[in-house]
Short mmCIF file of C-alpha atoms and ligand atoms in Angstrom, two decimals:
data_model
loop_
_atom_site.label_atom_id
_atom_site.label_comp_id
_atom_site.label_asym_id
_atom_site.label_seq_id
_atom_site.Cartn_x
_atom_site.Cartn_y
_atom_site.Cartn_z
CA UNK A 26 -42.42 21.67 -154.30
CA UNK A 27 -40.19 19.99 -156.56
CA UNK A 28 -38.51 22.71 -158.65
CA UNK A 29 -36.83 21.03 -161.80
CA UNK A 30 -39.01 19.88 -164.68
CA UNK A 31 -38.04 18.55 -168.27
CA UNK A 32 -41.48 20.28 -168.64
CA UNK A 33 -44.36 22.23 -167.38
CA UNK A 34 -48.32 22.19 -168.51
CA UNK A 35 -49.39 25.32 -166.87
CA UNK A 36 -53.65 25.39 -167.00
CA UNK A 37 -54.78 22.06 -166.69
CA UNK A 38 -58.03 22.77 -168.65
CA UNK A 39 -58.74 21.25 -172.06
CA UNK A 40 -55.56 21.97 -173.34
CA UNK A 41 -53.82 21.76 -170.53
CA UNK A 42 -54.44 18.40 -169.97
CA UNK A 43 -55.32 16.71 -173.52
CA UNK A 44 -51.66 17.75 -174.61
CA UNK A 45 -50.57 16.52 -170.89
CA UNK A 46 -52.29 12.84 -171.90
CA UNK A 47 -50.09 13.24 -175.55
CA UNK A 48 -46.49 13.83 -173.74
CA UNK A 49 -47.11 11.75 -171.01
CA UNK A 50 -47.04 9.00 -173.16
CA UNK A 51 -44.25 10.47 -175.41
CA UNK A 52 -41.78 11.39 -172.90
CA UNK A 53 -38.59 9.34 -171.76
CA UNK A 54 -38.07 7.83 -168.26
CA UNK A 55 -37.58 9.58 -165.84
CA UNK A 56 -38.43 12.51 -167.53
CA UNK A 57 -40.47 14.80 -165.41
CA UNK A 58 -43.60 16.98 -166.08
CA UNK A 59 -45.58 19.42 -163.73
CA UNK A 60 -49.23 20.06 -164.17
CA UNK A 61 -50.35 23.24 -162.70
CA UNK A 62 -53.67 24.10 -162.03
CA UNK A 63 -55.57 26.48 -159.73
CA UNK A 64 -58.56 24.71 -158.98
CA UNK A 65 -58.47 21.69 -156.00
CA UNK A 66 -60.80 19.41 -157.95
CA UNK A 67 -63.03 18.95 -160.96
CA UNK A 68 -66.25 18.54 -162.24
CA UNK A 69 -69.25 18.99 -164.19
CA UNK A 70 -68.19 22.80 -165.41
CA UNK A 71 -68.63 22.91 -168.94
CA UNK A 72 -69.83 20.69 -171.89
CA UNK A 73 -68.23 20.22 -175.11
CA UNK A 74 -69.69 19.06 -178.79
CA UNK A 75 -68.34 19.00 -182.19
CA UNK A 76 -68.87 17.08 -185.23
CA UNK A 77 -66.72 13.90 -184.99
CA UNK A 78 -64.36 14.86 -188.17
CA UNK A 79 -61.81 13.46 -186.78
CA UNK A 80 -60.58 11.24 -183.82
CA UNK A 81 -59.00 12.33 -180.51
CA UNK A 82 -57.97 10.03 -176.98
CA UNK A 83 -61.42 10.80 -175.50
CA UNK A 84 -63.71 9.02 -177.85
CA UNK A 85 -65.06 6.80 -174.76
CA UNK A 86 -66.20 10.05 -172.87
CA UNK A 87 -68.74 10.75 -175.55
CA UNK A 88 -72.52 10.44 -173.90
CA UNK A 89 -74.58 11.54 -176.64
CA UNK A 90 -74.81 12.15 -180.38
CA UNK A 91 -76.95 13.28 -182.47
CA UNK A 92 -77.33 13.06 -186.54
CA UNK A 93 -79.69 16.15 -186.86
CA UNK A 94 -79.26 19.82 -186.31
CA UNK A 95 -81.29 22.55 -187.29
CA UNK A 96 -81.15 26.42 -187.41
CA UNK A 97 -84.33 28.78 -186.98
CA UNK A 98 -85.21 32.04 -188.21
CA UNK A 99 -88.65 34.12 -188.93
CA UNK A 100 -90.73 31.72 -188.10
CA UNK A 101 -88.77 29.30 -190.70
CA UNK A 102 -86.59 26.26 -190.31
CA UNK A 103 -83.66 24.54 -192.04
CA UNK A 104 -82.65 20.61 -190.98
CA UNK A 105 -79.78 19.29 -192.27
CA UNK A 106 -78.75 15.50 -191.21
CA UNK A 107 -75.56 13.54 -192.01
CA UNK A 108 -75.17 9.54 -191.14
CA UNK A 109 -71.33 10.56 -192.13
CA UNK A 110 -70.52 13.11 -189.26
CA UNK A 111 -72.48 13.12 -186.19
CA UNK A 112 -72.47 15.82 -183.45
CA UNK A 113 -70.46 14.35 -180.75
CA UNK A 114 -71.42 15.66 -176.89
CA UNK A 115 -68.55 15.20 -174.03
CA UNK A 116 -69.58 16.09 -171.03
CA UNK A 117 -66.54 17.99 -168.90
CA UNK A 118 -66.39 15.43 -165.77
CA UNK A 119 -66.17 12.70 -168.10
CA UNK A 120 -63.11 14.38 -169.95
CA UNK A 121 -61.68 14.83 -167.03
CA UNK A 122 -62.15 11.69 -165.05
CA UNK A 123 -60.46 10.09 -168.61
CA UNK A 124 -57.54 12.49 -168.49
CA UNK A 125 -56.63 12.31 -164.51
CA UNK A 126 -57.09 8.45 -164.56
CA UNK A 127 -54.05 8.41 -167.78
CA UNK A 128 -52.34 11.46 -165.63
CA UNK A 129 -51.99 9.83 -162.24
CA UNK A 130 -51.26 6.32 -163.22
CA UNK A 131 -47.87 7.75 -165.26
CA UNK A 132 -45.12 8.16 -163.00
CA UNK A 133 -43.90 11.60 -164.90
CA UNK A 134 -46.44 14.02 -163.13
CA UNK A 135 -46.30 15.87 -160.93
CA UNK A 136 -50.10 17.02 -160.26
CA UNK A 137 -49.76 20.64 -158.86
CA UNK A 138 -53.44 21.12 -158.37
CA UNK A 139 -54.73 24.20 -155.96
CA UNK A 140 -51.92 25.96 -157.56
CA UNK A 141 -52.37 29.19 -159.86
CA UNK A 142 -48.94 30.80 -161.94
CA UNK A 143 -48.31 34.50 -161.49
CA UNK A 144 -46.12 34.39 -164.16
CA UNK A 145 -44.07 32.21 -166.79
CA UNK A 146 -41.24 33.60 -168.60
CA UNK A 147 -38.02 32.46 -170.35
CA UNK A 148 -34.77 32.96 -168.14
CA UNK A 149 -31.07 32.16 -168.28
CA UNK A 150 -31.84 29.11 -170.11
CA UNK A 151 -35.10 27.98 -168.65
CA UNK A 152 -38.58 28.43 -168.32
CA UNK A 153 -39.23 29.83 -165.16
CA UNK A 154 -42.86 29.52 -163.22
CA UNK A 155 -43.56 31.23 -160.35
CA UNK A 156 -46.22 29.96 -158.65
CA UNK A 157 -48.85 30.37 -155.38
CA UNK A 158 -46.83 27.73 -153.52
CA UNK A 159 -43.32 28.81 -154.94
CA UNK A 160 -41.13 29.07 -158.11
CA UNK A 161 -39.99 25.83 -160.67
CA UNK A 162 -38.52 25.43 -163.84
CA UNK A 163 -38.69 23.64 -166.76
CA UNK A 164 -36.81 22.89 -170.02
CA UNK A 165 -40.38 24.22 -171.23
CA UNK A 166 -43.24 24.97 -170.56
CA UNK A 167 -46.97 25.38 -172.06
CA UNK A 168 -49.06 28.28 -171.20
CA UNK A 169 -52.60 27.44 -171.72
CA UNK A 170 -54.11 29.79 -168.79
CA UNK A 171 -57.18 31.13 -169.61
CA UNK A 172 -60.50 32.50 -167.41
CA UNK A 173 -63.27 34.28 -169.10
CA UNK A 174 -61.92 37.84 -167.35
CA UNK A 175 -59.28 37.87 -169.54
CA UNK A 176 -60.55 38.28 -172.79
CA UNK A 177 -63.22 41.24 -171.53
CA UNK A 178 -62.69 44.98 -171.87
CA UNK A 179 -60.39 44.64 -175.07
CA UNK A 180 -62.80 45.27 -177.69
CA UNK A 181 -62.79 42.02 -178.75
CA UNK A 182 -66.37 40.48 -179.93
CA UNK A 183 -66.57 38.01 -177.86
CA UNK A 184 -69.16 34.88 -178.06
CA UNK A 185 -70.59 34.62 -174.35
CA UNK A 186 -73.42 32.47 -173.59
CA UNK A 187 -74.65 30.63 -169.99
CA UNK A 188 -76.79 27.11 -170.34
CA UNK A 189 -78.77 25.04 -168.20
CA UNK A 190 -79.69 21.54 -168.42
CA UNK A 191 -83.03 21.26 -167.49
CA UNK A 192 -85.70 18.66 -167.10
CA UNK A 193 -89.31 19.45 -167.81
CA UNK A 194 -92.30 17.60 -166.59
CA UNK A 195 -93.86 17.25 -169.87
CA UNK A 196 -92.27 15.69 -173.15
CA UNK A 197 -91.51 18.44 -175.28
CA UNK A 198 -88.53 18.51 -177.17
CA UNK A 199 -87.22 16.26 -180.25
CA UNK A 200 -84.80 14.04 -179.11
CA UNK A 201 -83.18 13.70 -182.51
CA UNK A 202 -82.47 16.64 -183.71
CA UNK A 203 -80.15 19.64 -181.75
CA UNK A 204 -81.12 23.65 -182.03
CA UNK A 205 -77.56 24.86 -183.26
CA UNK A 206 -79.02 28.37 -183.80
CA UNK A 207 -82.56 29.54 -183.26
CA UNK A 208 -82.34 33.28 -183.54
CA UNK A 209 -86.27 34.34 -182.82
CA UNK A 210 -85.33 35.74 -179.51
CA UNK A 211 -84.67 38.95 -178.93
CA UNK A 212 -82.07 40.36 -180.71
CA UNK A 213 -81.36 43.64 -178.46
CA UNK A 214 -78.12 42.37 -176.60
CA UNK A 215 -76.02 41.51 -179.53
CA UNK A 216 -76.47 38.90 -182.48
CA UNK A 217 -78.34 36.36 -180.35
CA UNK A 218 -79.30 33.16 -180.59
CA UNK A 219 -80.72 29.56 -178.57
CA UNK A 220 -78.83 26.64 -178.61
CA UNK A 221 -80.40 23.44 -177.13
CA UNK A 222 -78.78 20.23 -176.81
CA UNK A 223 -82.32 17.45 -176.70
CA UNK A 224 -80.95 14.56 -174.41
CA UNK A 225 -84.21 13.51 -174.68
CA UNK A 226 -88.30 14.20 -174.64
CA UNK A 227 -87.62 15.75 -171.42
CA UNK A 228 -84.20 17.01 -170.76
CA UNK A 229 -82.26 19.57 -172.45
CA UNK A 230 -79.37 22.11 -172.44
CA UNK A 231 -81.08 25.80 -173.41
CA UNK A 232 -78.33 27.92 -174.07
CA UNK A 233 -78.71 31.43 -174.71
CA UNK A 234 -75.50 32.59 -176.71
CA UNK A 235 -74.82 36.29 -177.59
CA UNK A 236 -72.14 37.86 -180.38
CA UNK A 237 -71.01 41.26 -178.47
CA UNK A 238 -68.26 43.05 -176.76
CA UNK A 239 -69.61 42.30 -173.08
CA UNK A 240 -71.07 39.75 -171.35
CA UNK A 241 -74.28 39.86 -169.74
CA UNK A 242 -74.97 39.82 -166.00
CA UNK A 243 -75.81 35.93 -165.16
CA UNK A 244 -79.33 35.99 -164.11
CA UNK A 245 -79.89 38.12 -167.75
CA UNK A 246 -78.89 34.42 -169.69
CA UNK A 247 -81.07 32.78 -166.79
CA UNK A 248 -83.86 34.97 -167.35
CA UNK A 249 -83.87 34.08 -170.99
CA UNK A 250 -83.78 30.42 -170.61
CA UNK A 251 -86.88 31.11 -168.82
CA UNK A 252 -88.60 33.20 -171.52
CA UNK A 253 -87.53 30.80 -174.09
CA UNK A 254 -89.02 28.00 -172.47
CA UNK A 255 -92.18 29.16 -172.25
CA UNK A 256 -91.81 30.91 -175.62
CA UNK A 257 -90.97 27.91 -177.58
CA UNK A 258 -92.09 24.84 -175.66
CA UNK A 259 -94.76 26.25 -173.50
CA UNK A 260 -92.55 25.36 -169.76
CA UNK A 261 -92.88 27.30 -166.73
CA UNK A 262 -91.81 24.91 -164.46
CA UNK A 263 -87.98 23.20 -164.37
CA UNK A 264 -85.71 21.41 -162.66
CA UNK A 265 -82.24 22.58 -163.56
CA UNK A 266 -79.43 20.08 -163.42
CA UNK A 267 -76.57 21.75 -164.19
CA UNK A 268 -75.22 25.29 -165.36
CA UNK A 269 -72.36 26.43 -167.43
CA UNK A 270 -71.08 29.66 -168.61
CA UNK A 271 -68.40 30.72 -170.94
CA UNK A 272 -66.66 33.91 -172.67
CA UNK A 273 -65.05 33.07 -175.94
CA UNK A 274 -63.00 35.92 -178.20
CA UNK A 275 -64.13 35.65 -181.78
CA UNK A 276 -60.78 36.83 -183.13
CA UNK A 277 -58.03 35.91 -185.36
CA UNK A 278 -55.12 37.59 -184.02
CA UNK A 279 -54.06 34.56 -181.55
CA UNK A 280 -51.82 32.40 -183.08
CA UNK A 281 -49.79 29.84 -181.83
CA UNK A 282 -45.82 30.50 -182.35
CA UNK A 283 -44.14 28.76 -185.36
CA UNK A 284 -41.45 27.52 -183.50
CA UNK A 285 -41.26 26.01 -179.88
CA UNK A 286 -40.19 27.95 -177.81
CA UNK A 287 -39.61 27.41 -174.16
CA UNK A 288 -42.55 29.09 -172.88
CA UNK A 289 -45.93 28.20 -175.37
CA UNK A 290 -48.97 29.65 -175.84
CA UNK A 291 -51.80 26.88 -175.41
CA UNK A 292 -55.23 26.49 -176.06
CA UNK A 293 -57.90 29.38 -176.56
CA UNK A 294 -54.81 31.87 -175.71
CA UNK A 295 -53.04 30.58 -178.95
CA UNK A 296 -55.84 30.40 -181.08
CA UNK A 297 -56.68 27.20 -181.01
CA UNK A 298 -61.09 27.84 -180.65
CA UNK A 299 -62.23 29.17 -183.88
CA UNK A 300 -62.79 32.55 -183.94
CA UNK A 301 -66.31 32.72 -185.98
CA UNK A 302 -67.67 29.46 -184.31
CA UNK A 303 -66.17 29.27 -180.81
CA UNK A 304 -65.78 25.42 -181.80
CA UNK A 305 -62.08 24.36 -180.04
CA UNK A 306 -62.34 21.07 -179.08
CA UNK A 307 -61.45 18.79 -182.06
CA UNK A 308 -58.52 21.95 -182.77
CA UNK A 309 -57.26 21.02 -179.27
CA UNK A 310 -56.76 17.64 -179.80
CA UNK A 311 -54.64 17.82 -183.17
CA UNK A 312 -52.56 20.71 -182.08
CA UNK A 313 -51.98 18.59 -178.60
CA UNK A 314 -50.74 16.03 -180.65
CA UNK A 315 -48.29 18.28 -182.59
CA UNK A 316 -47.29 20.15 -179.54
CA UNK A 317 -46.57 16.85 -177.76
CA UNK A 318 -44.62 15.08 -181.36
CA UNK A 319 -42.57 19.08 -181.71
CA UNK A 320 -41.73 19.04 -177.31
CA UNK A 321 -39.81 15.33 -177.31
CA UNK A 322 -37.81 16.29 -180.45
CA UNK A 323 -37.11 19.37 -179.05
CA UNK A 324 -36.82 23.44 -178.80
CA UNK A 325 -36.28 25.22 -181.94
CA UNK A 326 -39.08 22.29 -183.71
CA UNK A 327 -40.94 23.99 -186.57
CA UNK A 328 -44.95 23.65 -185.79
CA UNK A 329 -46.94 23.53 -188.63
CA UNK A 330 -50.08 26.18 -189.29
CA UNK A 331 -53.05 24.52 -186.91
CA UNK A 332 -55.49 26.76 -189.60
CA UNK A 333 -54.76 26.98 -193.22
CA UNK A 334 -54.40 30.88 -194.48
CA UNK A 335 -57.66 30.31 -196.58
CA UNK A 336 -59.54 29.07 -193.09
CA UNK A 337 -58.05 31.97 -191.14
CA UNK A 338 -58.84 34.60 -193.86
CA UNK A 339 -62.24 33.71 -194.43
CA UNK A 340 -62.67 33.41 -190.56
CA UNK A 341 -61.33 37.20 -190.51
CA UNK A 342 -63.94 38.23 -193.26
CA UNK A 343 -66.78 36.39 -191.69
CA UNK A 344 -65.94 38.17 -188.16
CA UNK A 345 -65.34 41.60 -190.04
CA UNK A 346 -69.12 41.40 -191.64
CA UNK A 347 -70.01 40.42 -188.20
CA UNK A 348 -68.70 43.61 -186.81
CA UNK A 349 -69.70 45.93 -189.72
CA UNK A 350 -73.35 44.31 -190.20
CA UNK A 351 -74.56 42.54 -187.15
CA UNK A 352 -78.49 42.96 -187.47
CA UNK A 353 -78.05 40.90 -191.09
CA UNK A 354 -76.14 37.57 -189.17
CA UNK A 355 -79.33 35.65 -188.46
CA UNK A 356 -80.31 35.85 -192.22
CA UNK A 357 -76.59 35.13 -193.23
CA UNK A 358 -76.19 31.49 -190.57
CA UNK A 359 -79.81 30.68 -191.77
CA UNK A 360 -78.67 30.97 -195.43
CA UNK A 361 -75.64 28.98 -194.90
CA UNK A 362 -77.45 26.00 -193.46
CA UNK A 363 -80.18 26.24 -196.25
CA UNK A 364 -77.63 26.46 -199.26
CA UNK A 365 -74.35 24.37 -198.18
CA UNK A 366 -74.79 20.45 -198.05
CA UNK A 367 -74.55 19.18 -194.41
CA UNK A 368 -71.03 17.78 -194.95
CA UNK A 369 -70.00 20.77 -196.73
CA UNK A 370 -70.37 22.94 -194.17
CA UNK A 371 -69.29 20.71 -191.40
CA UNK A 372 -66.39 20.44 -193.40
CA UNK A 373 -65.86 24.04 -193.15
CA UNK A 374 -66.98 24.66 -189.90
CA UNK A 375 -64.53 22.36 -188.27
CA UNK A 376 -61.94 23.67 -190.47
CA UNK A 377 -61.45 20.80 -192.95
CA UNK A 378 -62.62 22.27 -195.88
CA UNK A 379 -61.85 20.93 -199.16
CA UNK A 380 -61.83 24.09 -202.25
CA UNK A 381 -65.36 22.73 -203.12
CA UNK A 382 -66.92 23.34 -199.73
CA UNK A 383 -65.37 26.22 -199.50
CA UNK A 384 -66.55 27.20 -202.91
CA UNK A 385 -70.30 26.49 -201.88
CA UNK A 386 -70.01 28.30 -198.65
CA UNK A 387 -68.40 31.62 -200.43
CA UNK A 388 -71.66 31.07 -202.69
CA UNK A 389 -74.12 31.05 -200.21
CA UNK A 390 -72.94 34.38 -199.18
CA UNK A 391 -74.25 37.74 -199.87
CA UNK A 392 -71.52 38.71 -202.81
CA UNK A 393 -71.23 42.43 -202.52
CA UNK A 394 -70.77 42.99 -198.54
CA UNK A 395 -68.27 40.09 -198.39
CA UNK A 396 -66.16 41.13 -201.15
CA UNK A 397 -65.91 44.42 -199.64
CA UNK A 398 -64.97 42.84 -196.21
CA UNK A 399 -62.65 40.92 -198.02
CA UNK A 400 -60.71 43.83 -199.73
CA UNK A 401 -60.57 45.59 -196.67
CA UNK A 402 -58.93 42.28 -194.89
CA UNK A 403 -56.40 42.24 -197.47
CA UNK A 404 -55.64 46.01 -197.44
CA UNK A 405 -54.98 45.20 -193.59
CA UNK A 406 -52.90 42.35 -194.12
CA UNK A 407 -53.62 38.91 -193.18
C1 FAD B 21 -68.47 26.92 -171.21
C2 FAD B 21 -67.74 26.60 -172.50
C3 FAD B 21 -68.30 25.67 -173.39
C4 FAD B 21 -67.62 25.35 -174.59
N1 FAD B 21 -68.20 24.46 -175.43
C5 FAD B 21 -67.53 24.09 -176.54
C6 FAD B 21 -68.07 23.10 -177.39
O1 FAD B 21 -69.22 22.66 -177.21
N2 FAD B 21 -67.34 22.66 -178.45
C7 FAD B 21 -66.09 23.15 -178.69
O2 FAD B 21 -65.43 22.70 -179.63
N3 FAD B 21 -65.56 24.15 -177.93
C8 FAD B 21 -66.25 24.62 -176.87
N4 FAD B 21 -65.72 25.60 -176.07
C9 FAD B 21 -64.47 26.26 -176.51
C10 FAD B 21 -63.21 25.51 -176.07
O3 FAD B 21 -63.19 24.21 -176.58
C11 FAD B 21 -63.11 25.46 -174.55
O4 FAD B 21 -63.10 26.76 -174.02
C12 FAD B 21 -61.86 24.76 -174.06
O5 FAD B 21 -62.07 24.43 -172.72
C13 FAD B 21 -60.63 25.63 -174.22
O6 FAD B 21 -59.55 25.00 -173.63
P1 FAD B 21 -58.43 25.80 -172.85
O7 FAD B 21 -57.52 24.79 -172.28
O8 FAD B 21 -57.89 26.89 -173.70
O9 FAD B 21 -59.20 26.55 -171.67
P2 FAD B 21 -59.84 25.92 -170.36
O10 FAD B 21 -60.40 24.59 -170.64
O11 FAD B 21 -60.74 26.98 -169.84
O12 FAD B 21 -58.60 25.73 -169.38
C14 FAD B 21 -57.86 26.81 -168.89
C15 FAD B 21 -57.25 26.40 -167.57
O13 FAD B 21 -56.40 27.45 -167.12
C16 FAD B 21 -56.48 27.43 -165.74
N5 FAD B 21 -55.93 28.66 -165.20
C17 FAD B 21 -56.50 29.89 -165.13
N6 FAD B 21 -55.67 30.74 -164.49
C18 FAD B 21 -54.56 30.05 -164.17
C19 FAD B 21 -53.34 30.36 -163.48
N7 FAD B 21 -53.11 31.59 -163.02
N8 FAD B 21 -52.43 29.41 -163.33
C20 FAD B 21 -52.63 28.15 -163.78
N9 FAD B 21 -53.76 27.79 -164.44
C21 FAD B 21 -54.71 28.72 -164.61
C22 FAD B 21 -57.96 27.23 -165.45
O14 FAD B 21 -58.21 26.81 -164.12
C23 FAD B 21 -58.30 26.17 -166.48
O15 FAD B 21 -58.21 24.87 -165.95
C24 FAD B 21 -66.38 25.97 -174.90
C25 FAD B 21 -65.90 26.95 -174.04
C26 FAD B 21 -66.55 27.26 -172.86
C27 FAD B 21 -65.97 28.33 -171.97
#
């Protein structure tokens, strides 16, 4: 193993290796960057959507998009529809096939994959990584390690949820128009909901997503794909083409530093998926862009906020209610999408708000509960 770096991308997940695609096209010859990674390959692990709000490097690996969304509760539905900001579906081996074929045609990497870090710490100068195969050091480097074990046990809500893409036999579901939320399913885990992703009449991602402070065992989510499917669309039999599973914490209290340092905090582990939506992907690819612009000019480089104080404090308020009043969230999400124009509340949901969305979401809002969230969030401190 080499051992001296002008910089090292330690986790090459989302964040890992969208700010890796950023610097490696930012960074001087013969400058040198190491990639480290535990896992030997990739693939299919995970999916990611958002609503396309803004534009990021991996615009061709987006398969699928849809203009509708809807959110059920009691028996009731709301649609909302924008031809302004669609929801935007990038499948993980696509993401990655995009950011390996940019990676390994740039002369700067060093792709360290089947590699995990023990540990990454400043020392006598430099960032020092020690490593499964041996120690290197950089000039700096970018911690964006992150695994679903590590945000457990901490009392932390966390958003956990496992999905299947399955293909029926029959043509049931509405190709246009995604589930974001349908919350009549039992409720007796947590805040629970159904998300499903239509990729047409007869495939779809059912994805059965929980609000609590532990995960559930994995054939609990599978068992509730099933129940759901022949709840709502009447399936008993399935092919399933492909699983994921995630742990997200729903917090505000990871931030990423003001300042670069030589070792950063990347990704999830510096705040970068919202807390109250467990949306990260679009948030990713602005702050890799930062990170990447702040690492060529160099250590001491202010960074800017990646959230504005308003987002983050009415993130903290949401999650507090959350907390305090969980069996009242359905109503509360349901409300939202009924009262807040569609590109209001994408708006605010992907953390572009203007002070008029944000005005019409604080309106849809039950007043009393929230204000006294809110005073306790400022008697805390934000
Ligand atoms: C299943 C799932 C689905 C999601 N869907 C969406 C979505 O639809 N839309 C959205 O906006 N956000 C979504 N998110 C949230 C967020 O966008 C993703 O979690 C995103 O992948 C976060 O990027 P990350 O780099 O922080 O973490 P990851 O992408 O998980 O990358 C972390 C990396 O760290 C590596 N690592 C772990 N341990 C070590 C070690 N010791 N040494 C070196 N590397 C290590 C891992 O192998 C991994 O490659 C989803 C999250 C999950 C878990």
């Amino acid at each position: 193993m080499n051992s001296d770096y002008d910089y090292a991308i330690v986790g090459a997940g989302c964040a890992g290796l969208s700010l890796a695609v950023r610097l490696g096209r930012m960074v001087g010859r013969g400058q040198r960057i190491a990639l480290i990674d535990p896992r030997p390959s990739y693939g299919m692990d995970r999916i990611w959507c958002f609503w396309n709000t803004s534009t990021h490097p991996f615009v061709p690996a987006v398969a699928h998009s849809w203009q509708r969304w809807k959110v059920r509760f009691e028996g009731r539905e709301v649609v909302q529809a924008s031809s302004r900001f669609a929801y935007h579906y990038v499948p993980a081996d696509a993401f990655y096939a995009s950011a390996f074929d940019q990676l390994e045609k740039n002369a700067a990497f060093d792709l360290l994959l089947g590699t995990a870090a023990d540990s990454i710490a400043a020392r006598r100068g430099v960032a020092e990584v020690k490593t499964s195969k041996g120690s290197l050091q950089a000039r700096i480097a970018f911690d964006g390690r992150n695994d679903a074990k590590r945000w457990q046990g901490k009392g932390i809500l966390l958003q956990h949820y496992a999905g299947q893409r399955i293909r029926a036999a029959a043509p049931v579901f509405d190709p246009g128009t995604v589930t974001l939320m349908d919350f009549d399913v039992t409720q007796k885990n947590g805040i629970s909901f159904v998300y499903v992703l239509p990729f047409s009449e007869t495939e779809a991602l059912i994805e059965p997503t929980v609000f609590s402070h532990t995960p559930l065992a994995a054939e609990a989510y599978t068992d509730l794909i099933r129940c759901y499917l022949n709840a709502r669309y009447g399936i008993v039999d399935y092919e399933v083409r492909f699983q994921e599973q995630g742990v997200i914490p729903m917090t505000t209290n990871l931030a990423p530093p003001r300042r670069l340092g030589r070792v950063v905090p990347l990704g999830t582990g510096a705040g970068m998926v919202k807390g109250s939506t467990g949306y990260g992907f679009l948030a990713i690819q602005q702050w890799s862009q930062i990170l990447a612009a702040a690492a060529v000019r160099g250590l001491g480089t202010r960074l800017p906020r990646p959230r504005s104080r308003r987002a983050t404090f009415m993130d903290r308020v949401f999650l507090a209610y959350l907390e305090a009043c969980p069996t009242a969230a359905p109503k509360i999400f349901f409300n939202l999408f009924q009262r807040v124009p569609a590109e209001r509340l994408v708006r605010f949901l992907s953390d572009r708000a203007t002070p008029i969305d944000v005005s019409a979401v604080v309106k849809a809002m039950p007043k009393l509960p929230f204000l006294r969230q809110a005073g306790d969030v400022i008697l805390e401190g934000i």
